C-alpha atoms as one frame of an Amber mdcrd trajectory, in Angstrom:
protein
  -3.477 -20.795 -10.925  -3.377 -23.986  -8.946  -5.022 -27.296  -9.855  -8.105
 -26.668  -7.698  -8.713 -23.290  -9.326  -8.246 -24.772 -12.783 -10.683 -27.570
 -12.071 -13.274 -25.172 -10.656 -13.127 -22.888 -13.694 -12.595 -25.556 -16.338
 -15.790 -24.931 -18.310 -14.928 -21.253 -18.713 -11.286 -22.027 -19.490 -11.809
 -24.624 -22.213 -12.000 -22.002 -24.943  -8.795 -20.313 -23.824  -7.021 -23.680
 -23.669  -8.198 -24.595 -27.157  -7.126 -21.174 -28.444  -3.624 -21.599 -26.951
  -3.163 -25.267 -27.875  -5.234 -25.772 -31.032  -4.098 -29.359 -31.540  -6.056
 -30.450 -28.476  -9.348 -32.043 -29.443 -12.711 -31.692 -27.717 -12.201 -35.265
 -26.488  -8.843 -34.229 -25.023 -10.522 -31.349 -23.208 -13.157 -33.699 -21.803
 -10.468 -36.091 -20.549  -8.391 -33.239 -19.079 -11.437 -31.949 -17.180  -9.450
 -29.251 -15.399  -6.668 -31.562 -14.215  -3.332 -29.787 -14.610  -1.300 -33.006
 -15.000  -3.685 -34.259 -17.680  -3.350 -30.944 -19.549   0.438 -31.169 -19.428
   0.365 -34.792 -20.597  -1.967 -34.086 -23.509   0.099 -31.093 -24.641   3.219
 -33.236 -24.454   1.544 -35.945 -26.521  -0.073 -33.729 -29.175   2.926 -31.470
 -29.698   5.685 -34.056 -29.248   7.501 -32.010 -26.637   9.193 -32.868 -23.349
   7.136 -32.912 -20.177   9.141 -30.000 -18.725   8.470 -27.872 -21.818   4.763
 -28.658 -21.613   4.790 -27.783 -17.899   6.585 -24.507 -18.672   3.976 -23.601
 -21.294   1.125 -24.341 -18.874   2.802 -22.325 -16.112   3.279 -19.319 -18.413
  -0.280 -19.592 -19.710  -1.628 -19.867 -16.160   0.135 -16.648 -15.159  -1.380
 -14.829 -18.132  -4.847 -16.172 -17.326  -4.456 -15.159 -13.671  -3.514 -11.663
 -14.777  -6.522 -11.450 -17.098  -8.816 -12.611 -14.296  -7.386  -9.979 -11.948
  -7.891  -7.284 -14.585 -11.527  -8.335 -15.092 -12.210  -8.186 -11.369 -10.571
  -4.760 -11.084 -12.742  -3.201 -13.764
């Protein structure tokens, strides 16, 4: 999922993001507003991890979400 797709689907994705990264607050989600770099930065900040680790987590999560979306469209 690229940044444009994330931004376009942000309202639907907020719940999944909060489920995956529970330390993110509602205010964080409002600031992120579908911006991939903001999501990575907030995860890095809240979890005290390196930027590359946060990016890796977002990339893995994005692949899973893409797969789920494809499955929903196929059924």
